[in-house]
Coordinates of C-alpha atoms in Angstrom, one line a residue:
Chain A
M1454 CA 24.8 -1.2 -14.4
A1455 CA 25.3 1.3 -11.5
E1456 CA 22.8 0.9 -8.7
K1457 CA 20.2 3.7 -8.6
L1458 CA 20.6 6.0 -5.6
L1459 CA 18.6 5.3 -2.5
N1460 CA 16.3 8.1 -1.7
I1461 CA 16.3 9.0 1.9
A1462 CA 13.8 11.3 3.6
L1463 CA 15.0 13.0 6.6
P1464 CA 13.1 15.0 9.1
K1465 CA 14.2 18.7 9.0
G1466 CA 15.6 20.0 12.5
R1467 CA 17.5 18.7 15.3
L1468 CA 16.2 15.1 15.0
G1469 CA 17.2 15.1 11.2
E1470 CA 20.7 16.2 12.1
K1471 CA 21.2 13.6 14.7
V1472 CA 19.8 10.9 12.3
Y1473 CA 22.1 12.2 9.5
N1474 CA 25.2 12.1 11.8
M1475 CA 24.0 8.2 12.3
F1476 CA 23.8 7.6 8.5
E1477 CA 27.2 9.2 8.1
K1478 CA 28.8 7.2 10.7
A1479 CA 27.3 4.0 9.4
G1480 CA 29.2 4.8 6.0
F1481 CA 26.6 6.6 4.0
P1482 CA 28.1 10.3 4.0
C1483 CA 27.1 13.2 2.0
P1484 CA 29.5 15.9 2.7
S1485 CA 27.3 18.6 0.7
I1486 CA 24.6 18.4 3.1
R1487 CA 26.8 20.3 5.8
E1488 CA 27.3 23.2 3.3
P1489 CA 25.4 26.3 4.5
N1490 CA 22.9 26.8 1.7
R1491 CA 19.2 26.3 1.2
K1492 CA 19.4 23.3 -1.0
L1493 CA 16.8 20.6 0.0
I1494 CA 18.4 17.6 -2.1
F1495 CA 21.8 16.3 -1.5
E1496 CA 23.5 13.4 -3.2
N1497 CA 26.6 11.1 -3.0
P1498 CA 26.7 8.6 -5.8
E1499 CA 29.8 7.0 -4.3
A1500 CA 27.9 6.1 -1.1
G1501 CA 24.7 5.3 -3.3
V1502 CA 22.5 7.9 -1.4
R1503 CA 20.3 11.0 -2.1
Y1504 CA 19.2 12.7 1.0
F1505 CA 16.3 15.3 1.3
W1506 CA 15.1 17.4 4.2
V1507 CA 11.3 17.5 4.6
K1508 CA 8.9 18.6 7.4
P1509 CA 9.1 15.9 10.0
S1510 CA 5.4 15.0 9.8
D1511 CA 5.7 14.6 5.9
V1512 CA 8.5 12.0 5.9
A1513 CA 5.9 9.1 6.2
I1514 CA 4.0 10.4 3.2
Y1515 CA 7.1 10.9 1.0
V1516 CA 7.9 7.3 1.8
E1517 CA 4.5 5.8 1.4
R1518 CA 4.1 7.5 -1.8
G1519 CA 7.4 6.4 -2.9
A1520 CA 9.0 9.7 -3.5
A1521 CA 11.6 8.4 -0.9
D1522 CA 12.7 4.7 -0.7
I1523 CA 13.4 4.9 3.0
G1524 CA 13.0 7.7 5.6
V1525 CA 13.3 8.4 9.2
A1526 CA 10.1 9.3 11.2
G1527 CA 9.0 9.5 14.8
K1528 CA 6.8 6.7 16.2
D1529 CA 4.3 9.5 16.9
I1530 CA 3.8 10.2 13.3
L1531 CA 3.7 6.5 12.4
L1532 CA 0.8 6.0 15.1
E1533 CA -0.9 9.1 14.1
Y1534 CA -1.0 8.7 10.3
E1535 CA -0.7 5.0 10.1
P1536 CA 1.1 4.9 6.8
D1537 CA 1.4 1.6 4.9
V1538 CA 5.1 1.3 5.2
Y1539 CA 7.7 -1.1 6.6
E1540 CA 8.9 -0.1 9.9
L1541 CA 12.6 -1.7 9.8
L1542 CA 14.5 -0.3 12.7
D1543 CA 14.2 1.6 16.2
L1544 CA 17.1 4.1 15.9
N1545 CA 16.7 4.8 19.6
T1546 CA 17.1 8.4 19.0
G1547 CA 14.6 11.2 19.5
I1548 CA 13.4 9.4 22.5
C1549 CA 10.4 10.9 24.3
R1550 CA 6.9 9.6 25.1
M1551 CA 3.4 10.4 24.2
A1552 CA 1.5 11.3 27.4
V1553 CA -1.6 12.7 28.9
A1554 CA -0.9 15.9 31.0
A1555 CA -3.2 18.1 33.0
K1556 CA -3.1 20.9 35.5
A1557 CA -1.4 19.6 38.6
D1558 CA -4.7 20.0 40.6
Y1559 CA -6.9 18.3 37.9
R1560 CA -9.2 15.5 39.1
D1561 CA -10.8 13.4 36.5
D1562 CA -14.7 13.2 36.8
P1563 CA -15.8 10.0 34.8
S1564 CA -19.4 11.2 34.9
R1565 CA -18.3 13.9 32.4
T1566 CA -17.1 13.6 28.7
L1567 CA -13.2 14.2 29.0
R1568 CA -12.1 17.3 26.8
V1569 CA -8.7 16.3 25.3
A1570 CA -6.6 19.0 23.3
T1571 CA -4.1 17.4 21.0
K1572 CA -2.3 17.3 17.7
F1573 CA -2.5 13.5 17.7
S1574 CA -6.4 13.0 17.4
R1575 CA -5.9 9.3 16.4
I1576 CA -3.6 8.3 19.1
A1577 CA -5.8 9.9 21.7
Q1578 CA -8.9 8.3 20.3
K1579 CA -7.5 5.0 20.4
Y1580 CA -5.9 5.4 23.8
Y1581 CA -9.3 6.5 25.4
A1582 CA -11.2 3.9 23.4
S1583 CA -9.2 1.2 25.1
Q1584 CA -9.7 2.8 28.4
G1585 CA -13.6 2.9 27.7
R1586 CA -13.5 6.6 28.4
D1587 CA -15.8 8.8 26.7
I1588 CA -13.9 12.0 25.1
D1589 CA -14.4 15.0 23.1
I1590 CA -11.2 15.9 20.9
I1591 CA -10.1 19.4 20.5
H1592 CA -7.7 19.3 17.7
L1593 CA -5.0 21.9 17.8
N1594 CA -1.9 22.6 15.8
G1595 CA 0.5 24.1 18.3
S1596 CA 0.8 25.4 21.8
I1597 CA -1.2 22.5 23.2
E1598 CA -0.2 23.4 26.7
L1599 CA -2.3 26.5 26.6
A1600 CA -5.5 24.6 26.4
P1601 CA -6.0 23.3 30.1
I1602 CA -4.6 26.6 31.2
L1603 CA -7.3 28.6 29.5
G1604 CA -10.1 25.9 30.4
L1605 CA -10.2 24.9 26.7
S1606 CA -9.7 21.3 27.6
D1607 CA -9.5 19.2 30.7
V1608 CA -6.2 17.4 29.6
I1609 CA -3.7 17.4 26.7
V1610 CA -2.2 14.3 24.8
D1611 CA 1.2 15.3 23.7
I1612 CA 4.8 14.4 23.2
V1613 CA 6.9 14.9 26.4
E1614 CA 10.7 14.9 26.2
T1615 CA 12.1 16.4 29.4
G1616 CA 8.8 17.7 30.8
A1617 CA 10.3 21.3 31.2
T1618 CA 7.7 22.9 29.2
L1619 CA 4.9 21.3 31.2
R1620 CA 6.6 22.1 34.5
E1621 CA 7.0 25.7 33.5
N1622 CA 3.2 25.8 32.7
N1623 CA 2.1 24.1 36.1
L1624 CA 1.1 20.8 34.2
V1625 CA 2.0 17.3 35.1
V1626 CA 2.1 14.0 33.3
M1627 CA -1.0 12.1 34.4
E1628 CA -0.6 8.8 32.2
E1629 CA 2.0 7.6 29.7
I1630 CA 0.6 6.4 26.4
V1631 CA 3.5 5.0 24.5
P1632 CA 7.3 5.6 24.3
I1633 CA 8.4 7.4 21.2
S1634 CA 11.5 7.3 19.2
A1635 CA 12.8 7.6 15.6
R1636 CA 12.3 4.9 13.2
L1637 CA 13.6 3.7 9.9
I1638 CA 10.7 3.2 7.7
A1639 CA 10.6 2.0 4.0
N1640 CA 8.4 2.1 1.0
K1641 CA 6.8 -1.4 0.5
A1642 CA 6.9 -1.2 -3.3
S1643 CA 10.4 0.0 -3.3
Y1644 CA 11.7 -2.6 -0.9
P1645 CA 11.6 -5.6 -3.5
F1646 CA 13.6 -3.6 -5.9
R1647 CA 16.1 -2.3 -3.5
T1648 CA 16.3 -5.1 -1.1
A1649 CA 20.2 -5.4 -1.2
Q1650 CA 20.7 -1.6 -0.7
I1651 CA 18.3 -1.3 2.1
A1652 CA 19.6 -4.5 3.8
R1653 CA 23.2 -3.3 3.5
L1654 CA 22.2 0.2 5.0
M1655 CA 20.2 -1.5 7.9
A1656 CA 23.0 -4.0 8.6
E1657 CA 25.6 -0.9 8.8
M1658 CA 23.3 1.0 10.8
M1659 CA 22.8 -1.8 13.3
A1660 CA 26.4 -2.4 13.6
M1661 CA 26.9 1.3 14.3
M1662 CA 24.3 1.5 16.9
E1663 CA 25.7 -1.7 18.5
G1664 CA 29.1 -0.2 18.6
A1665 CA 28.0 3.1 20.0
K1666 CA 26.5 1.3 23.1
Chain B
M1348 CA 2.8 -11.0 -23.9
S1349 CA 5.5 -8.4 -23.4
Q1350 CA 4.8 -5.0 -24.8
S1351 CA 4.7 -1.3 -23.6
Y1352 CA 1.1 -0.1 -23.1
V1353 CA -0.1 3.4 -23.6
S1354 CA -3.3 3.0 -21.5
A1355 CA -4.7 0.8 -19.0
E1356 CA -7.6 -0.2 -21.3
Q1357 CA -5.2 -1.8 -23.7
L1358 CA -3.5 -3.6 -20.9
C1359 CA -6.8 -4.8 -19.5
A1360 CA -8.0 -6.1 -23.0
D1361 CA -4.8 -8.1 -23.3
L1362 CA -5.2 -9.4 -19.8
R1363 CA -8.6 -10.5 -20.2
A1364 CA -7.5 -12.4 -23.4
L1365 CA -4.7 -14.1 -21.2
Y1366 CA -7.3 -15.2 -18.6
A1367 CA -9.9 -16.4 -21.3
A1368 CA -7.0 -18.5 -23.0
N1369 CA -6.8 -20.3 -19.6
G1370 CA -10.4 -21.2 -19.6
Y1371 CA -11.5 -18.4 -17.3
R1372 CA -15.2 -17.4 -18.3
Q1373 CA -16.2 -13.6 -17.9
Y1374 CA -18.2 -12.7 -15.0
K1375 CA -20.6 -9.9 -15.5
M1376 CA -22.1 -8.0 -12.8
S1377 CA -25.0 -6.2 -14.0
K1378 CA -27.2 -5.9 -10.8
F1379 CA -26.5 -4.4 -7.5
E1380 CA -26.2 -6.1 -4.2
E1381 CA -28.0 -5.1 -1.0
Y1382 CA -26.2 -2.9 1.2
D1383 CA -26.6 -5.3 4.2
Y1384 CA -24.3 -7.9 2.4
Y1385 CA -21.4 -5.5 2.2
V1386 CA -21.9 -4.4 5.9
R1387 CA -21.9 -8.1 7.1
N1388 CA -18.6 -8.7 5.4
K1389 CA -17.0 -5.3 5.6
D1390 CA -13.8 -6.5 7.2
F1391 CA -13.1 -8.3 4.0
L1392 CA -13.4 -5.0 1.9
I1393 CA -10.3 -2.5 1.4
S1394 CA -12.6 0.5 2.3
D1395 CA -15.7 0.1 4.5
S1396 CA -17.3 3.0 2.9
V1397 CA -20.0 2.3 0.4
I1398 CA -22.2 4.4 -1.7
T1399 CA -26.0 3.4 -1.0
F1400 CA -29.2 4.0 -2.8
T1401 CA -32.8 3.0 -2.4
D1402 CA -34.0 0.7 -5.1
T1403 CA -37.5 0.7 -6.5
N1404 CA -38.8 -1.8 -4.0
G1405 CA -37.5 0.2 -1.1
K1406 CA -34.4 -1.9 -0.5
L1407 CA -31.2 -0.2 0.5
M1408 CA -28.8 -1.1 -2.3
A1409 CA -25.0 -0.4 -2.8
L1410 CA -22.8 0.5 -5.8
K1411 CA -20.3 -2.2 -5.6
P1412 CA -17.0 -1.4 -3.6
D1413 CA -15.8 -4.9 -4.6
V1414 CA -16.5 -7.8 -7.0
T1415 CA -15.2 -10.9 -5.3
L1416 CA -18.1 -10.8 -2.8
S1417 CA -20.6 -10.9 -5.5
I1418 CA -18.8 -13.5 -7.4
V1419 CA -18.7 -15.7 -4.2
K1420 CA -22.3 -15.1 -3.4
N1421 CA -23.6 -16.0 -7.0
S1422 CA -21.2 -19.1 -7.5
R1423 CA -22.3 -22.5 -6.2
D1424 CA -20.4 -25.0 -4.3
M1425 CA -18.8 -27.8 -6.5
R1426 CA -17.3 -31.1 -5.6
G1427 CA -14.3 -32.1 -7.3
G1428 CA -14.4 -29.1 -9.8
V1429 CA -13.5 -25.6 -9.9
Q1430 CA -15.4 -22.6 -11.4
K1431 CA -12.9 -20.2 -13.0
M1432 CA -14.0 -16.6 -13.7
Y1433 CA -12.4 -13.2 -14.6
Y1434 CA -13.9 -9.8 -14.4
G1435 CA -13.3 -6.3 -15.1
E1436 CA -15.8 -4.3 -13.3
N1437 CA -16.0 -0.5 -12.0
V1438 CA -16.1 -0.4 -8.3
Y1439 CA -16.6 2.6 -6.0
R1440 CA -14.2 3.2 -3.2
V1441 CA -13.0 6.1 -1.0
S1442 CA -9.6 7.3 -2.2
G1443 CA -6.7 7.3 0.2
G1444 CA -5.7 11.0 -0.3
A1445 CA -8.8 12.8 -1.2
H1446 CA -11.2 11.0 1.0
E1447 CA -13.8 11.1 -1.8
F1448 CA -15.5 8.2 -3.8
R1449 CA -13.7 7.2 -6.9
E1450 CA -14.7 5.0 -9.8
I1451 CA -12.0 2.3 -10.3
V1452 CA -11.9 -0.6 -12.7
Q1453 CA -11.0 -3.6 -10.9
L1454 CA -9.8 -6.5 -13.0
G1455 CA -9.3 -9.8 -11.4
L1456 CA -10.1 -13.6 -11.4
E1457 CA -11.4 -16.1 -9.1
C1458 CA -11.5 -19.9 -8.7
I1459 CA -14.3 -21.4 -6.6
G1460 CA -14.5 -24.9 -5.9
D1461 CA -12.2 -27.8 -4.9
I1462 CA -8.9 -25.7 -4.8
D1463 CA -5.9 -27.9 -5.3
D1464 CA -2.2 -27.2 -5.9
Y1465 CA -2.6 -26.8 -9.6
C1466 CA -5.2 -24.3 -9.0
V1467 CA -2.8 -22.3 -6.7
L1468 CA 0.0 -22.7 -9.3
E1469 CA -2.3 -21.5 -12.1
V1470 CA -3.5 -18.4 -10.2
L1471 CA 0.0 -17.5 -9.1
T1472 CA 1.4 -17.9 -12.6
L1473 CA -1.5 -15.7 -14.0
A1474 CA -0.8 -13.1 -11.4
A1475 CA 3.0 -13.3 -12.4
K1476 CA 2.3 -12.9 -16.2
S1477 CA -0.3 -10.0 -15.5
L1478 CA 2.5 -8.3 -13.5
R1479 CA 5.1 -8.9 -16.3
A1480 CA 2.6 -7.5 -18.9
I1481 CA 2.3 -4.3 -16.9
S1482 CA 6.1 -4.0 -16.5
P1483 CA 9.1 -6.3 -17.1
S1484 CA 10.4 -4.8 -13.8
S1485 CA 8.1 -6.3 -11.3
V1486 CA 8.0 -8.7 -8.5
L1487 CA 5.4 -11.0 -7.0
C1488 CA 5.7 -11.6 -3.2
V1489 CA 4.3 -14.8 -2.0
S1490 CA 3.6 -15.7 1.7
Q1491 CA 2.0 -18.9 3.2
L1492 CA -0.4 -18.0 6.0
D1493 CA -0.5 -21.4 7.2
I1494 CA 2.9 -21.4 8.1
L1495 CA 2.6 -18.0 9.9
S1496 CA -0.6 -19.3 11.7
G1497 CA 1.3 -22.4 12.8
S1498 CA 4.0 -20.3 14.4
L1499 CA 1.3 -18.4 16.4
M1500 CA -0.6 -21.3 17.6
G1501 CA -1.8 -20.9 21.1
V1502 CA -1.2 -17.1 21.2
Q1503 CA -4.0 -15.0 22.6
I1504 CA -6.2 -13.4 19.7
D1505 CA -5.2 -9.7 20.5
V1506 CA -1.4 -10.4 20.8
H1507 CA -1.8 -12.7 17.6
E1508 CA -3.2 -9.6 15.8
E1509 CA -0.6 -7.3 17.0
I1510 CA 2.2 -9.8 16.1
L1511 CA 0.8 -10.2 12.6
R1512 CA 0.7 -6.3 12.3
C1513 CA 4.4 -6.3 13.3
I1514 CA 5.2 -9.0 10.7
G1515 CA 3.3 -7.1 8.2
E1516 CA 5.6 -3.9 9.0
K1517 CA 8.8 -6.1 9.1
N1518 CA 9.0 -4.5 12.4
A1519 CA 11.2 -6.9 14.6
H1520 CA 11.9 -4.4 17.4
E1521 CA 8.2 -3.9 18.3
M1522 CA 7.4 -7.6 18.0
R1523 CA 9.9 -8.7 20.4
R1524 CA 8.5 -6.1 22.8
I1525 CA 4.9 -7.5 22.2
C1526 CA 6.2 -11.0 22.7
E1527 CA 8.0 -10.1 25.9
A1528 CA 4.9 -8.2 27.4
A1529 CA 2.8 -11.1 26.4
G1530 CA 5.1 -13.6 28.2
I1531 CA 6.0 -15.5 25.0
A1532 CA 9.7 -13.9 24.6
D1533 CA 10.7 -17.4 23.8
R1534 CA 8.8 -17.2 20.4
A1535 CA 10.4 -13.9 19.4
D1536 CA 13.6 -15.2 17.9
R1537 CA 11.7 -17.9 15.8
L1538 CA 9.2 -15.3 14.6
C1539 CA 11.9 -12.8 13.6
E1540 CA 13.6 -15.6 11.9
L1541 CA 10.6 -16.3 9.8
M1542 CA 10.0 -12.5 9.2
N1543 CA 13.5 -12.3 7.9
C1544 CA 12.9 -15.3 5.6
Y1545 CA 12.7 -13.0 2.4
G1546 CA 14.0 -13.5 -0.9
A1547 CA 14.2 -15.8 -3.9
P1548 CA 12.4 -19.3 -3.2
G1549 CA 15.7 -21.0 -4.0
D1550 CA 17.2 -19.0 -0.9
V1551 CA 14.2 -19.1 1.4
L1552 CA 12.8 -22.7 1.1
P1553 CA 15.9 -24.4 2.4
K1554 CA 15.7 -22.0 5.5
L1555 CA 12.1 -22.9 5.8
E1556 CA 12.9 -26.6 5.7
A1557 CA 15.5 -26.0 8.4
M1558 CA 13.0 -24.3 10.6
F1559 CA 10.0 -26.5 10.2
G1560 CA 11.2 -29.7 8.5
R1561 CA 9.8 -31.1 5.4
T1562 CA 6.3 -30.7 6.6
H1563 CA 3.4 -31.0 4.2
T1564 CA 3.0 -27.3 3.9
V1565 CA 6.7 -26.6 3.1
V1566 CA 6.6 -29.4 0.5
R1567 CA 3.7 -28.1 -1.2
L1568 CA 5.0 -24.6 -1.4
S1569 CA 8.3 -25.9 -2.7
R1570 CA 6.5 -27.9 -5.4
I1571 CA 4.7 -24.8 -6.5
M1572 CA 7.7 -22.8 -6.6
E1573 CA 9.7 -25.3 -8.5
A1574 CA 6.9 -25.2 -11.1
M1575 CA 6.9 -21.3 -11.3
E1576 CA 10.8 -21.8 -11.8
K1577 CA 10.3 -24.1 -14.6
A1578 CA 7.6 -21.7 -16.4
G1579 CA 10.4 -19.1 -16.5
L1580 CA 8.8 -17.0 -13.7
G1581 CA 11.1 -17.9 -10.8
D1582 CA 13.2 -14.8 -11.0
M1583 CA 10.4 -12.5 -10.3
I1584 CA 9.0 -14.4 -7.2
R1585 CA 10.0 -13.4 -3.5
I1586 CA 8.9 -15.4 -0.5
D1587 CA 7.8 -12.7 1.8
F1588 CA 6.0 -13.4 5.1
S1589 CA 5.1 -9.6 5.6
V1590 CA 2.4 -10.2 3.0
V1591 CA -0.4 -10.9 5.8
N1592 CA -4.1 -10.6 4.8
D1593 CA -6.7 -10.9 7.3
V1594 CA -6.3 -14.4 8.8
K1595 CA -10.1 -14.5 9.4
F1596 CA -10.8 -14.6 5.8
Y1597 CA -7.5 -15.9 4.2
N1598 CA -5.5 -19.0 4.4
G1599 CA -2.7 -20.8 2.4
I1600 CA -0.9 -18.9 -0.1
V1601 CA -1.3 -15.0 -0.2
F1602 CA 0.5 -12.7 -2.5
K1603 CA 1.1 -9.0 -3.4
G1604 CA 2.5 -7.9 -6.7
Y1605 CA 4.6 -4.7 -7.2
V1606 CA 5.9 -2.8 -10.2
E1607 CA 9.0 -0.6 -10.2
G1608 CA 7.9 3.0 -10.2
V1609 CA 4.5 2.3 -8.8
P1610 CA 4.5 3.1 -5.0
Q1611 CA 2.0 0.7 -3.8
G1612 CA 1.1 -2.9 -4.6
V1613 CA -0.8 -3.3 -7.9
I1614 CA -2.0 -7.0 -7.6
S1615 CA -3.2 -8.5 -4.4
G1616 CA -4.7 -12.0 -3.8
G1617 CA -4.8 -15.2 -2.2
Q1618 CA -6.8 -18.2 -0.8
Y1619 CA -9.9 -17.0 1.1
D1620 CA -11.6 -20.3 2.4
G1621 CA -12.3 -18.3 5.6
L1622 CA -14.7 -15.9 3.7
M1623 CA -16.3 -18.9 2.1
R1624 CA -17.0 -20.6 5.6
K1625 CA -18.2 -17.3 6.9
L1626 CA -20.8 -17.3 4.2
G1627 CA -21.9 -20.9 4.9
R1628 CA -20.1 -22.4 1.9
R1629 CA -18.2 -25.6 1.4
S1630 CA -15.9 -24.8 -1.4
G1631 CA -12.6 -23.1 -1.3
A1632 CA -11.7 -20.0 -3.1
L1633 CA -8.7 -18.3 -4.6
G1634 CA -8.1 -15.2 -6.7
F1635 CA -6.5 -11.8 -7.2
A1636 CA -7.4 -8.2 -8.2
I1637 CA -5.4 -5.8 -10.1
Y1638 CA -5.9 -2.2 -8.9
T1639 CA -5.8 -0.3 -12.4
D1640 CA -6.1 3.0 -10.5
M1641 CA -2.6 2.2 -9.4
L1642 CA -1.3 1.8 -13.0
E1643 CA -2.2 5.3 -14.1
R1644 CA 1.2 6.5 -13.2
L1645 CA 2.9 4.1 -15.5
F1646 CA 1.0 5.2 -18.5
E1647 CA 1.3 9.1 -17.7
G1648 CA 3.2 10.9 -20.3
A1649 CA 3.1 7.9 -22.6
G1650 CA 1.9 10.1 -25.4
E1651 CA 3.9 13.5 -25.9
Y1652 CA 1.3 14.7 -28.3
D1653 CA -2.4 14.8 -28.3
A1654 CA -2.5 13.9 -31.9
D1655 CA -0.1 13.5 -34.7
V1656 CA -1.5 16.1 -37.1
L1657 CA -3.7 19.2 -36.4
L1658 CA -5.8 19.9 -39.5
L1659 CA -7.0 23.3 -39.7
Y1660 CA -10.2 24.2 -41.8
S1661 CA -12.5 27.0 -42.2
E1662 CA -16.3 27.2 -42.6
A1663 CA -15.6 28.0 -46.2
D1664 CA -13.9 24.9 -46.9
D1665 CA -16.1 22.0 -48.5
L1666 CA -17.2 19.5 -46.0
A1667 CA -16.2 16.5 -48.2
A1668 CA -12.8 17.9 -48.7
V1669 CA -12.2 18.3 -45.1
Q1670 CA -13.2 14.7 -44.7
R1671 CA -10.9 13.5 -47.5
A1672 CA -8.1 15.5 -46.0
V1673 CA -8.5 13.8 -42.7
Q1674 CA -8.6 10.4 -44.4
T1675 CA -5.4 11.3 -46.4
L1676 CA -3.5 12.2 -43.4
Q1677 CA -4.5 9.0 -41.4
S1678 CA -3.5 7.1 -44.4
D1679 CA 0.0 6.6 -42.9
G1680 CA -1.5 5.6 -39.4
S1681 CA -1.1 9.2 -38.1
S1682 CA -4.0 10.4 -35.6
V1683 CA -5.7 13.4 -36.9
V1684 CA -7.7 16.2 -35.0
A1685 CA -9.6 18.6 -37.3
Q1686 CA -10.4 22.0 -35.8
R1687 CA -11.4 25.5 -37.0
I1688 CA -8.8 27.2 -34.6
A1689 CA -6.0 25.6 -32.7
P1690 CA -7.2 24.9 -29.2
D1691 CA -5.1 26.1 -26.4
K1692 CA -2.7 23.5 -25.0
L1693 CA -3.4 21.1 -27.8
R1694 CA -0.1 19.4 -28.7
C1695 CA 0.3 18.1 -32.2
R1696 CA 3.4 17.0 -34.2
R1697 CA 2.5 18.8 -37.2
T1698 CA -0.1 21.3 -38.3
A1699 CA -1.8 21.2 -41.7
K1700 CA -4.7 23.0 -43.4
I1701 CA -6.9 22.4 -46.4
A1702 CA -5.3 23.5 -49.6
E1703 CA -6.1 23.4 -53.2
G1704 CA -6.3 19.8 -54.3
G1705 CA -5.7 18.3 -50.7
V1706 CA -3.6 19.4 -47.6
S1707 CA -0.5 21.3 -46.9
F1708 CA 1.6 21.4 -43.8
V1709 CA 2.0 24.9 -42.4
D1710 CA 4.9 24.1 -39.9
G1711 CA 7.4 23.4 -42.5

């Protein structure tokens, strides 16, 4: 009996394209994914894979809920949503860091509650709890850099890649919380039924990454 | 016991019969526990949100979020014997997605007393048979926490917890970083090797023997796995050290059962002597729970139709004639729903109406 296709959730966007290139190089191509159209699902029975594009923050949900057997999600998403999934591989791509940033002239006053604007409430809460710092979370969904400039918050907790956006807005990184990169994740209930397929894919990806060094 | 079930109720009835046939007595929980009891042991609970109410005597009580804690509380220590109980009770927990309380039927069994290897074998066997009853395509992942704990002996408690989290995620890259940061990089290879020990007992046990030698724990695990094999259940067992329950409560064998098509584990269990000690008890304890809410997906769409026959009658029809018509249609085992008008969205194979001298089908 032919193996069922391995369902792989990829994050839409630049990271997803990079990651797909990695899968392709590792021997799991799906040429139709490069065709210019608006399709969301692509499969290649010969390679045993079915890819689908989803919003990057939704990849972990698709995998946790079993709609995808495996997927690629940023470590930021995994830390923020804590999905109950296996984290099988650090793909060493999409590298950036979760950091605290503030206006260049900002000085922390420990006698006041620190106002933190972020999309990553859980990461910020955990980080400041580990520092014993009392904070007020201001949850925003975008343009986080605006918050300290307009006095909405004292600092922001956000992803920093090159730091260009921060610099252009006169913000600086105060502390680094955790390094971020793309991770290969798997559904815990799929794993026992697709062990050989997942292990083969992992081995090929690791070999490809090793060869690319 | 291998058939396809159309509802969780049918399945639960058969599983109760299976447990009863193995000498497990039904535990009925008709009263409530004090809220304080759950708060003191909240780390043992899956969800620490509990619905509370004030009893007639002013005590703060709770709608049960879990059955195991009550069974433990109401059991007694035994020397040389084991109390064996099964239960099927409603519990109240916050669901993951909706963040609202849900009523869930928790089915499970517990052994409390002098737990020996036969008890472990019996509980694992019943867990495996329960899984098979749910679906022939199922897997029971078994871990041995004493082997894991032994490998982490002397490691600082916070690092210990972080490493266990990584093992639970099969996350070798982060475990290596944590070991390095904690100055125990020399242990990382061995821990990764243990984490990668995944598969059928026949493949994994020789690796464990090579890693640890024929220690008492490895030999016991081998004996239990051998007996599972002889019982015809070996093909559904995977040794998997990523099954890591809280080591404060659990020790020895822990396990999780998966069914193809259900995205989360449906059975979870293990030996929890740690909880017993925390509650000041001398006995050991072992059991498992089945999350029936997880199984709903398996039974979805089992019935294409709401009933086999829709019998339409009018107010003018004789009551006895309608009743007779229902009985006639039921005589071949069909399910019949009698209505004056066909309700929206009701799906029936056939439609009939009361006719002179009986019923006639109106859909050809």
